[in-house]
CSV table of C-alpha atoms and ligand atoms in Angstrom, one decimal:
chain,number,residue,atom,x,y,z
A,661,UNK,CA,4.5,-112.3,-63.5
A,662,UNK,CA,3.2,-108.8,-64.4
A,663,UNK,CA,2.7,-107.0,-61.7
A,664,UNK,CA,1.8,-103.1,-62.3
A,665,UNK,CA,1.8,-101.9,-65.8
A,666,UNK,CA,0.1,-98.3,-66.9
A,667,UNK,CA,-1.1,-98.6,-70.5
A,668,UNK,CA,-0.5,-94.9,-71.4
A,669,UNK,CA,2.2,-92.8,-70.4
A,670,UNK,CA,5.9,-91.7,-70.7
A,671,UNK,CA,7.4,-94.2,-69.1
A,672,UNK,CA,6.1,-98.3,-69.3
A,673,UNK,CA,8.6,-100.4,-67.1
A,674,UNK,CA,7.6,-104.1,-67.4
A,675,UNK,CA,8.9,-107.0,-65.7
A,676,UNK,CA,12.2,-105.7,-65.1
A,677,UNK,CA,15.1,-107.9,-64.1
A,678,UNK,CA,18.3,-106.9,-62.8
A,679,UNK,CA,21.0,-109.6,-62.2
A,680,UNK,CA,24.7,-109.6,-61.0
A,681,UNK,CA,26.3,-112.8,-62.3
A,682,UNK,CA,23.4,-115.1,-60.8
A,683,UNK,CA,22.4,-113.3,-58.0
A,684,UNK,CA,18.6,-111.2,-58.6
A,685,UNK,CA,19.3,-107.7,-57.2
A,686,UNK,CA,15.1,-106.5,-58.8
A,687,UNK,CA,12.7,-108.7,-60.2
A,688,UNK,CA,9.3,-108.7,-61.4
A,689,UNK,CA,9.1,-104.4,-61.2
A,690,UNK,CA,6.7,-102.9,-63.5
A,691,UNK,CA,5.1,-99.1,-63.2
A,692,UNK,CA,4.1,-96.5,-65.4
A,693,UNK,CA,4.5,-93.0,-65.0
A,694,UNK,CA,2.1,-90.3,-66.5
A,695,UNK,CA,3.1,-87.0,-68.2
A,696,UNK,CA,3.4,-84.5,-65.7
A,697,UNK,CA,2.8,-86.9,-62.7
A,698,UNK,CA,4.9,-87.2,-59.9
A,699,UNK,CA,6.1,-90.5,-58.0
A,700,UNK,CA,8.0,-91.6,-55.2
A,701,UNK,CA,9.9,-94.6,-55.3
A,702,UNK,CA,10.2,-95.6,-51.6
A,703,UNK,CA,11.9,-98.9,-49.3
A,704,UNK,CA,14.5,-99.1,-47.4
A,705,UNK,CA,17.9,-99.2,-48.2
A,706,UNK,CA,19.2,-102.2,-50.2
A,707,UNK,CA,15.3,-102.7,-51.9
A,708,UNK,CA,17.0,-101.7,-55.7
A,709,UNK,CA,15.5,-98.2,-56.0
A,710,UNK,CA,19.3,-96.8,-57.3
A,711,UNK,CA,19.1,-100.1,-60.0
A,712,UNK,CA,15.4,-99.7,-60.9
A,713,UNK,CA,16.5,-95.8,-61.8
A,714,UNK,CA,19.5,-96.3,-63.1
A,715,UNK,CA,18.5,-98.8,-65.9
A,716,UNK,CA,15.8,-96.0,-66.9
A,717,UNK,CA,18.8,-94.1,-68.3
A,718,UNK,CA,20.6,-97.0,-69.5
A,719,UNK,CA,23.0,-96.8,-67.0
A,720,UNK,CA,23.7,-99.8,-64.9
A,721,UNK,CA,27.1,-100.7,-63.3
A,722,UNK,CA,29.5,-103.2,-64.7
A,723,UNK,CA,28.6,-106.8,-64.9
A,724,UNK,CA,24.8,-106.4,-63.9
A,725,UNK,CA,22.5,-106.9,-66.2
A,726,UNK,CA,18.7,-106.0,-67.0
A,727,UNK,CA,15.6,-107.5,-68.4
A,728,UNK,CA,12.5,-107.2,-69.4
A,729,UNK,CA,10.7,-103.9,-70.8
A,730,UNK,CA,11.8,-100.2,-70.6
A,731,UNK,CA,9.6,-97.9,-72.7
A,732,UNK,CA,9.4,-94.7,-73.5
A,733,UNK,CA,7.4,-92.5,-75.0
A,734,UNK,CA,8.8,-91.2,-78.6
A,735,UNK,CA,11.6,-93.6,-78.6
A,736,UNK,CA,11.3,-95.8,-81.0
A,737,UNK,CA,13.6,-98.9,-79.5
A,738,UNK,CA,13.0,-100.2,-76.0
A,739,UNK,CA,15.8,-98.6,-73.7
A,740,UNK,CA,17.0,-101.8,-72.6
A,741,UNK,CA,18.2,-102.4,-76.2
A,742,UNK,CA,19.4,-98.9,-77.7
A,743,UNK,CA,22.6,-98.5,-78.6
A,744,UNK,CA,24.5,-95.8,-77.3
A,745,UNK,CA,23.9,-93.6,-79.9
A,746,UNK,CA,19.9,-93.8,-78.7
A,747,UNK,CA,20.7,-93.7,-75.6
A,748,UNK,CA,23.0,-90.5,-75.5
A,749,UNK,CA,19.8,-88.5,-77.0
A,750,UNK,CA,17.7,-89.6,-74.0
A,751,UNK,CA,20.1,-89.0,-71.4
A,752,UNK,CA,19.4,-85.5,-70.2
A,753,UNK,CA,16.9,-84.5,-72.7
A,754,UNK,CA,14.1,-87.5,-72.4
A,755,UNK,CA,14.8,-88.2,-69.5
A,756,UNK,CA,17.7,-86.6,-67.0
A,757,UNK,CA,18.9,-87.5,-63.2
A,758,UNK,CA,19.7,-85.3,-60.0
A,759,UNK,CA,21.9,-87.6,-57.7
A,760,UNK,CA,22.4,-87.5,-53.9
A,761,UNK,CA,26.2,-86.5,-54.2
A,762,UNK,CA,26.5,-83.4,-56.7
A,763,UNK,CA,30.1,-83.0,-56.7
A,764,UNK,CA,30.8,-86.7,-58.4
A,765,UNK,CA,27.8,-85.7,-60.9
A,766,UNK,CA,29.6,-82.0,-61.8
A,767,UNK,CA,32.5,-81.6,-63.7
A,768,UNK,CA,35.0,-80.4,-61.3
A,769,UNK,CA,37.4,-78.3,-63.4
A,770,UNK,CA,34.2,-76.6,-65.3
A,771,UNK,CA,32.7,-73.4,-64.9
A,772,UNK,CA,29.0,-74.4,-63.8
A,773,UNK,CA,27.8,-71.7,-65.8
A,774,UNK,CA,29.5,-73.9,-69.0
A,775,UNK,CA,28.3,-77.2,-67.4
A,776,UNK,CA,24.8,-76.2,-68.2
A,777,UNK,CA,25.0,-74.4,-71.3
A,778,UNK,CA,26.9,-77.9,-72.7
A,779,UNK,CA,24.1,-79.9,-72.7
A,780,UNK,CA,21.8,-77.2,-74.5
A,781,UNK,CA,24.4,-77.2,-76.9
A,782,UNK,CA,24.8,-81.2,-77.0
A,783,UNK,CA,21.1,-81.7,-77.5
A,784,UNK,CA,20.8,-78.6,-79.7
A,785,UNK,CA,18.1,-76.9,-77.3
A,786,UNK,CA,20.2,-73.8,-78.3
A,787,UNK,CA,22.1,-72.8,-81.8
A,788,UNK,CA,24.8,-71.1,-80.6
A,789,UNK,CA,27.4,-70.9,-77.8
A,790,UNK,CA,26.3,-67.0,-76.9
A,791,UNK,CA,22.3,-68.3,-76.6
A,792,UNK,CA,23.4,-71.4,-74.4
A,793,UNK,CA,25.8,-69.0,-72.2
A,794,UNK,CA,22.4,-66.4,-71.5
A,795,UNK,CA,20.0,-69.4,-71.1
A,796,UNK,CA,22.2,-71.2,-68.8
A,797,UNK,CA,22.1,-67.9,-66.3
A,798,UNK,CA,18.5,-67.6,-66.7
A,799,UNK,CA,18.3,-71.1,-65.2
A,800,UNK,CA,20.6,-70.8,-62.6
A,801,UNK,CA,18.2,-67.7,-62.0
A,802,UNK,CA,15.0,-69.7,-61.9
A,803,UNK,CA,16.8,-72.0,-59.6
A,804,UNK,CA,17.3,-69.5,-57.0
A,805,UNK,CA,21.4,-69.0,-57.1
A,806,UNK,CA,22.2,-65.9,-55.7
A,807,UNK,CA,24.2,-63.7,-58.1
A,808,UNK,CA,23.7,-66.0,-61.3
A,809,UNK,CA,26.1,-64.3,-63.7
A,810,UNK,CA,28.6,-64.3,-60.8
A,811,UNK,CA,28.0,-68.1,-59.7
A,812,UNK,CA,27.9,-69.5,-63.5
A,813,UNK,CA,31.6,-68.5,-63.6
A,814,UNK,CA,32.2,-70.0,-60.6
A,815,UNK,CA,33.6,-73.8,-60.4
A,816,UNK,CA,31.8,-76.1,-58.4
A,817,UNK,CA,34.0,-76.6,-55.3
A,818,UNK,CA,33.7,-73.1,-55.2
A,819,UNK,CA,29.7,-73.6,-54.0
A,820,UNK,CA,28.0,-74.6,-51.2
A,821,UNK,CA,26.6,-78.4,-51.2
A,822,UNK,CA,22.6,-77.0,-52.1
A,823,UNK,CA,24.8,-74.6,-54.4
A,824,UNK,CA,25.9,-77.5,-56.1
A,825,UNK,CA,22.0,-79.2,-55.8
A,826,UNK,CA,20.8,-76.0,-57.7
A,827,UNK,CA,23.4,-76.4,-60.0
A,828,UNK,CA,22.4,-79.6,-60.8
A,829,UNK,CA,18.7,-79.3,-61.0
A,830,UNK,CA,19.9,-76.7,-63.9
A,831,UNK,CA,21.2,-79.1,-65.6
A,832,UNK,CA,18.8,-81.9,-65.1
A,833,UNK,CA,16.2,-79.0,-66.1
A,834,UNK,CA,17.9,-77.1,-69.4
A,835,UNK,CA,16.1,-79.8,-72.1
A,836,UNK,CA,12.7,-79.7,-70.2
A,837,UNK,CA,12.8,-83.3,-70.0
A,838,UNK,CA,10.0,-85.2,-70.0
A,839,UNK,CA,11.0,-87.3,-67.1
A,840,UNK,CA,13.4,-86.1,-64.2
A,841,UNK,CA,14.6,-88.3,-61.8
A,842,UNK,CA,15.8,-87.7,-58.0
A,843,UNK,CA,17.5,-90.0,-56.2
A,844,UNK,CA,18.0,-89.1,-52.8
A,845,UNK,CA,18.7,-85.6,-54.3
A,846,UNK,CA,18.0,-84.1,-50.7
A,847,UNK,CA,19.6,-86.3,-48.2
A,848,UNK,CA,22.6,-84.5,-47.8
A,849,UNK,CA,21.5,-81.4,-47.7
A,850,UNK,CA,20.3,-79.9,-43.7
A,851,UNK,CA,16.5,-79.6,-43.2
A,852,UNK,CA,15.5,-75.9,-44.2
A,853,UNK,CA,18.1,-76.2,-47.6
A,854,UNK,CA,16.1,-79.4,-48.1
A,855,UNK,CA,12.5,-77.7,-48.3
A,856,UNK,CA,13.5,-75.1,-50.8
A,857,UNK,CA,15.2,-77.6,-53.0
A,858,UNK,CA,11.8,-79.6,-52.5
A,859,UNK,CA,9.7,-76.4,-53.5
A,860,UNK,CA,11.6,-76.0,-56.3
A,861,UNK,CA,11.9,-79.5,-57.8
A,862,UNK,CA,7.7,-79.5,-57.2
A,863,UNK,CA,7.5,-75.7,-59.0
A,864,UNK,CA,9.9,-75.9,-62.0
A,865,UNK,CA,8.9,-79.4,-63.1
A,866,UNK,CA,5.2,-78.2,-62.8
A,867,UNK,CA,6.1,-75.4,-64.8
A,868,UNK,CA,7.4,-77.6,-67.4
A,869,UNK,CA,4.8,-80.4,-67.6
A,870,UNK,CA,8.1,-83.0,-66.3
A,871,UNK,CA,7.0,-86.4,-64.8
A,872,UNK,CA,9.2,-86.9,-61.4
A,873,UNK,CA,10.5,-90.1,-60.3
A,874,UNK,CA,11.8,-89.3,-56.5
A,875,UNK,CA,13.2,-91.4,-54.9
A,876,UNK,CA,13.8,-91.4,-51.1
A,877,UNK,CA,13.3,-93.0,-47.8
A,878,UNK,CA,11.7,-90.2,-45.9
A,879,UNK,CA,7.7,-90.6,-46.5
A,880,UNK,CA,6.8,-87.1,-45.4
A,881,UNK,CA,8.4,-86.2,-48.6
A,882,UNK,CA,7.0,-88.4,-50.7
A,883,UNK,CA,3.7,-87.0,-49.0
A,884,UNK,CA,4.5,-83.6,-49.7
A,885,UNK,CA,5.6,-83.8,-53.0
A,886,UNK,CA,4.2,-87.2,-54.8
A,887,UNK,CA,0.5,-88.1,-56.0
A,888,UNK,CA,1.6,-91.3,-56.1
A,889,UNK,CA,4.0,-93.7,-54.6
A,890,UNK,CA,5.2,-97.0,-55.9
A,891,UNK,CA,6.7,-99.2,-52.9
A,892,UNK,CA,9.9,-101.7,-53.2
A,893,UNK,CA,11.5,-104.2,-50.8
A,894,UNK,CA,13.5,-107.1,-51.8
A,895,UNK,CA,13.9,-105.8,-55.6
A,896,UNK,CA,10.4,-106.1,-56.0
A,897,UNK,CA,7.5,-103.7,-55.7
A,898,UNK,CA,5.2,-105.0,-53.1
A,899,UNK,CA,2.8,-102.0,-53.4
A,900,UNK,CA,1.7,-99.0,-55.4
A,901,UNK,CA,-1.0,-96.3,-55.3
A,902,UNK,CA,-2.1,-92.9,-54.7
A,903,UNK,CA,-0.2,-91.1,-51.6
A,904,UNK,CA,-3.2,-90.4,-49.9
A,905,UNK,CA,-4.5,-94.5,-49.9
A,906,UNK,CA,-1.6,-96.0,-49.3
A,907,UNK,CA,-0.4,-94.1,-46.1
A,908,UNK,CA,-3.5,-93.9,-45.0
A,909,UNK,CA,-4.6,-97.1,-45.4
A,910,UNK,CA,-1.5,-99.1,-46.3
A,911,UNK,CA,-2.1,-103.1,-47.2
A,912,UNK,CA,1.4,-104.1,-47.8
A,913,UNK,CA,2.7,-105.2,-44.4
A,914,UNK,CA,6.4,-103.8,-45.1
A,915,UNK,CA,4.5,-100.4,-46.3
A,916,UNK,CA,2.4,-100.6,-42.4
A,917,UNK,CA,6.0,-101.3,-41.2
A,918,UNK,CA,7.7,-97.9,-43.3
A,919,UNK,CA,4.9,-96.0,-41.9
A,920,UNK,CA,5.2,-96.7,-38.6
A,921,UNK,CA,9.0,-96.8,-38.3
A,922,UNK,CA,8.5,-93.0,-39.8
A,923,UNK,CA,6.3,-91.7,-37.1
A,924,UNK,CA,8.2,-90.2,-34.6
A,925,UNK,CA,4.9,-90.1,-32.7
A,926,UNK,CA,4.5,-93.0,-32.6
A,927,UNK,CA,5.7,-95.8,-29.4
A,928,UNK,CA,5.4,-99.0,-29.0
A,929,UNK,CA,4.4,-100.6,-25.6
A,930,UNK,CA,8.1,-99.9,-23.7
A,931,UNK,CA,7.9,-96.4,-25.2
A,932,UNK,CA,10.4,-96.9,-27.8
A,933,UNK,CA,10.3,-95.7,-31.4
A,934,UNK,CA,8.8,-98.4,-33.5
A,935,UNK,CA,11.1,-100.1,-36.2
A,936,UNK,CA,10.6,-102.8,-38.9
A,937,UNK,CA,11.7,-105.8,-37.1
A,938,UNK,CA,15.5,-107.1,-38.2
A,939,UNK,CA,17.7,-105.8,-41.5
A,940,UNK,CA,17.3,-105.7,-45.1
A,941,UNK,CA,19.7,-109.0,-46.2
A,942,UNK,CA,22.3,-107.9,-48.0
A,943,UNK,CA,23.7,-109.7,-51.3
A,944,UNK,CA,20.6,-110.8,-52.7
A,945,UNK,CA,19.7,-113.5,-49.8
A,946,UNK,CA,16.3,-112.5,-49.9
A,947,UNK,CA,13.7,-115.9,-48.6
A,948,UNK,CA,12.0,-117.6,-51.7
A,949,UNK,CA,8.2,-116.7,-51.8
A,950,UNK,CA,7.6,-113.5,-50.8
A,951,UNK,CA,10.4,-111.3,-49.9
A,952,UNK,CA,9.7,-109.7,-46.6
A,953,UNK,CA,8.3,-113.0,-45.1
A,954,UNK,CA,11.1,-113.5,-42.1
A,955,UNK,CA,10.9,-109.7,-40.7
A,956,UNK,CA,7.2,-109.9,-41.4
A,957,UNK,CA,4.7,-110.0,-38.4
A,958,UNK,CA,1.8,-111.8,-41.0
A,959,UNK,CA,3.9,-114.3,-42.5
A,960,UNK,CA,2.3,-117.9,-42.3
A,961,UNK,CA,3.4,-121.3,-44.6
A,962,UNK,CA,1.5,-119.6,-47.2
A,963,UNK,CA,3.9,-117.0,-47.6
A,964,UNK,CA,6.6,-120.0,-48.7
A,965,UNK,CA,5.0,-118.9,-52.3
A,966,UNK,CA,5.4,-116.3,-54.0
A,967,UNK,CA,1.9,-114.0,-53.7
A,968,UNK,CA,0.8,-113.0,-57.1
A,969,UNK,CA,-0.5,-109.3,-57.4
A,970,UNK,CA,-4.2,-107.9,-55.9
A,971,UNK,CA,-6.0,-104.6,-57.0
A,972,UNK,CA,-5.2,-103.0,-60.3
A,973,UNK,CA,-1.9,-101.3,-61.8
A,974,UNK,CA,-3.0,-98.2,-60.2
A,975,UNK,CA,-3.9,-99.5,-56.4
A,976,UNK,CA,-2.1,-102.7,-55.9
A,977,UNK,CA,-0.2,-105.0,-53.4
A,978,UNK,CA,1.5,-108.4,-53.6
A,979,UNK,CA,0.7,-109.7,-49.8
A,980,UNK,CA,-1.0,-113.4,-49.0
A,981,UNK,CA,-2.2,-111.5,-45.7
A,982,UNK,CA,-2.9,-107.5,-46.4
A,983,UNK,CA,-3.0,-105.3,-43.6
A,984,UNK,CA,-6.9,-104.7,-43.1
A,985,UNK,CA,-8.0,-107.6,-45.3
A,986,UNK,CA,-8.0,-110.1,-42.3
A,987,UNK,CA,-6.8,-113.9,-41.9
B,598,ATP,N1,27.0,-103.1,-59.1
B,598,ATP,C1,26.1,-104.0,-58.0
B,598,ATP,N2,27.0,-105.1,-58.4
B,598,ATP,C2,26.9,-106.3,-56.8
B,598,ATP,N3,25.0,-105.4,-56.4
B,598,ATP,C3,24.8,-104.4,-56.3
B,598,ATP,C4,25.6,-103.9,-57.0
B,598,ATP,N4,25.2,-102.1,-57.3
B,598,ATP,C5,23.9,-102.4,-56.1
B,598,ATP,N5,23.8,-104.0,-56.0
B,598,ATP,C6,23.4,-104.5,-54.9
B,598,ATP,O1,21.8,-104.6,-55.1
B,598,ATP,C7,20.7,-104.2,-54.2
B,598,ATP,C8,20.2,-102.8,-54.4
B,598,ATP,O2,21.1,-101.7,-54.4
B,598,ATP,P1,20.5,-100.2,-55.0
B,598,ATP,O3,21.8,-99.2,-54.7
B,598,ATP,O4,19.5,-100.4,-55.8
B,598,ATP,O5,19.9,-100.1,-53.5
B,598,ATP,P2,18.9,-98.8,-53.2
B,598,ATP,O6,17.8,-99.2,-53.0
B,598,ATP,O7,19.0,-97.6,-54.0
B,598,ATP,O8,19.1,-98.5,-51.4
B,598,ATP,P3,19.7,-97.3,-50.8
B,598,ATP,O9,18.6,-96.6,-50.3
B,598,ATP,O10,20.8,-97.6,-49.4
B,598,ATP,O11,20.4,-95.8,-51.9
B,598,ATP,C9,21.6,-104.1,-52.9
B,598,ATP,O12,21.5,-104.8,-52.5
B,598,ATP,C10,23.2,-103.5,-53.7
B,598,ATP,O13,24.2,-104.4,-52.8
B,599,MG,MG1,19.9,-95.8,-53.7
């Protein structure tokens, strides 16, 4: 079943499926990203956001297999069928990624300026080591690191978490990628540093015309950073739309629950904050039919069958009993 496919754009994911052995982790995922567009990917822990993001770079963990199609504008082959040589040209050049914990992504024994310079030399964005080193200092300045020349000579452990995250962003933007993926880039940072980082991501991607796929649990962050949102649950896309429409008039009960749970001013009739009842089942143990039906306040026996996609690629949902649609 095909859900959402944007015909034009820099990225088109169609019917992505990811399995660990015979356990399905992600299924029927289709979405697209237009040039320069900022898209949020949201959903509770375990909904398949990171696996989906990793598959876009052809970087899946051992024992995990993806099928379907991932097309990047300007790349002749499907990412899922591409060889390591072709993927190496894509990673860090056309598509790059900022992870939640930069310490695991940075090389601990290499000066950060050299790490920024290295990706430019690798993709031949800068012709010589000297030019790359100068461009690295420029980039460290652009991500507003203090004393960029001195910082370039530092090792990752000499920097704070927020500073390391800025170095990661500099590395990710070094080759002006068509798409920057940020997977929970700010959850480990305190709120002030988080706000500065978000501002930088928006400013620097806009300046370069890079599109952004921003993964987070934090709905207010999506509202401030993104133009469009893709909502995942149980390894499936359950709703998609422009951020304003989706957050003010959600159609899928899951999106509705996420919004209610993130609204700190909303309390239930017993004066407690509302949360979505139940927990995300682990290990791919989602029910047959609609994956959300065992937690859904609107579920009926109709939901034992998988709902199809209603609406358009730009604005749609997969639900038999959408919010605001009667029963
Ligand atoms: N290597 C793996 N082998 C088997 N199952 C895996 C593997 N990696 C992830 N999973 C499972 O796939 C599901 C989706 O994982 P994923 O990391 O994509 O979730 P997520 O939406 O990014 O969650 P979080 O918000 O916690 O980062 C989870 O149930 C997870 O346990
Ligand atoms: Mg994740």
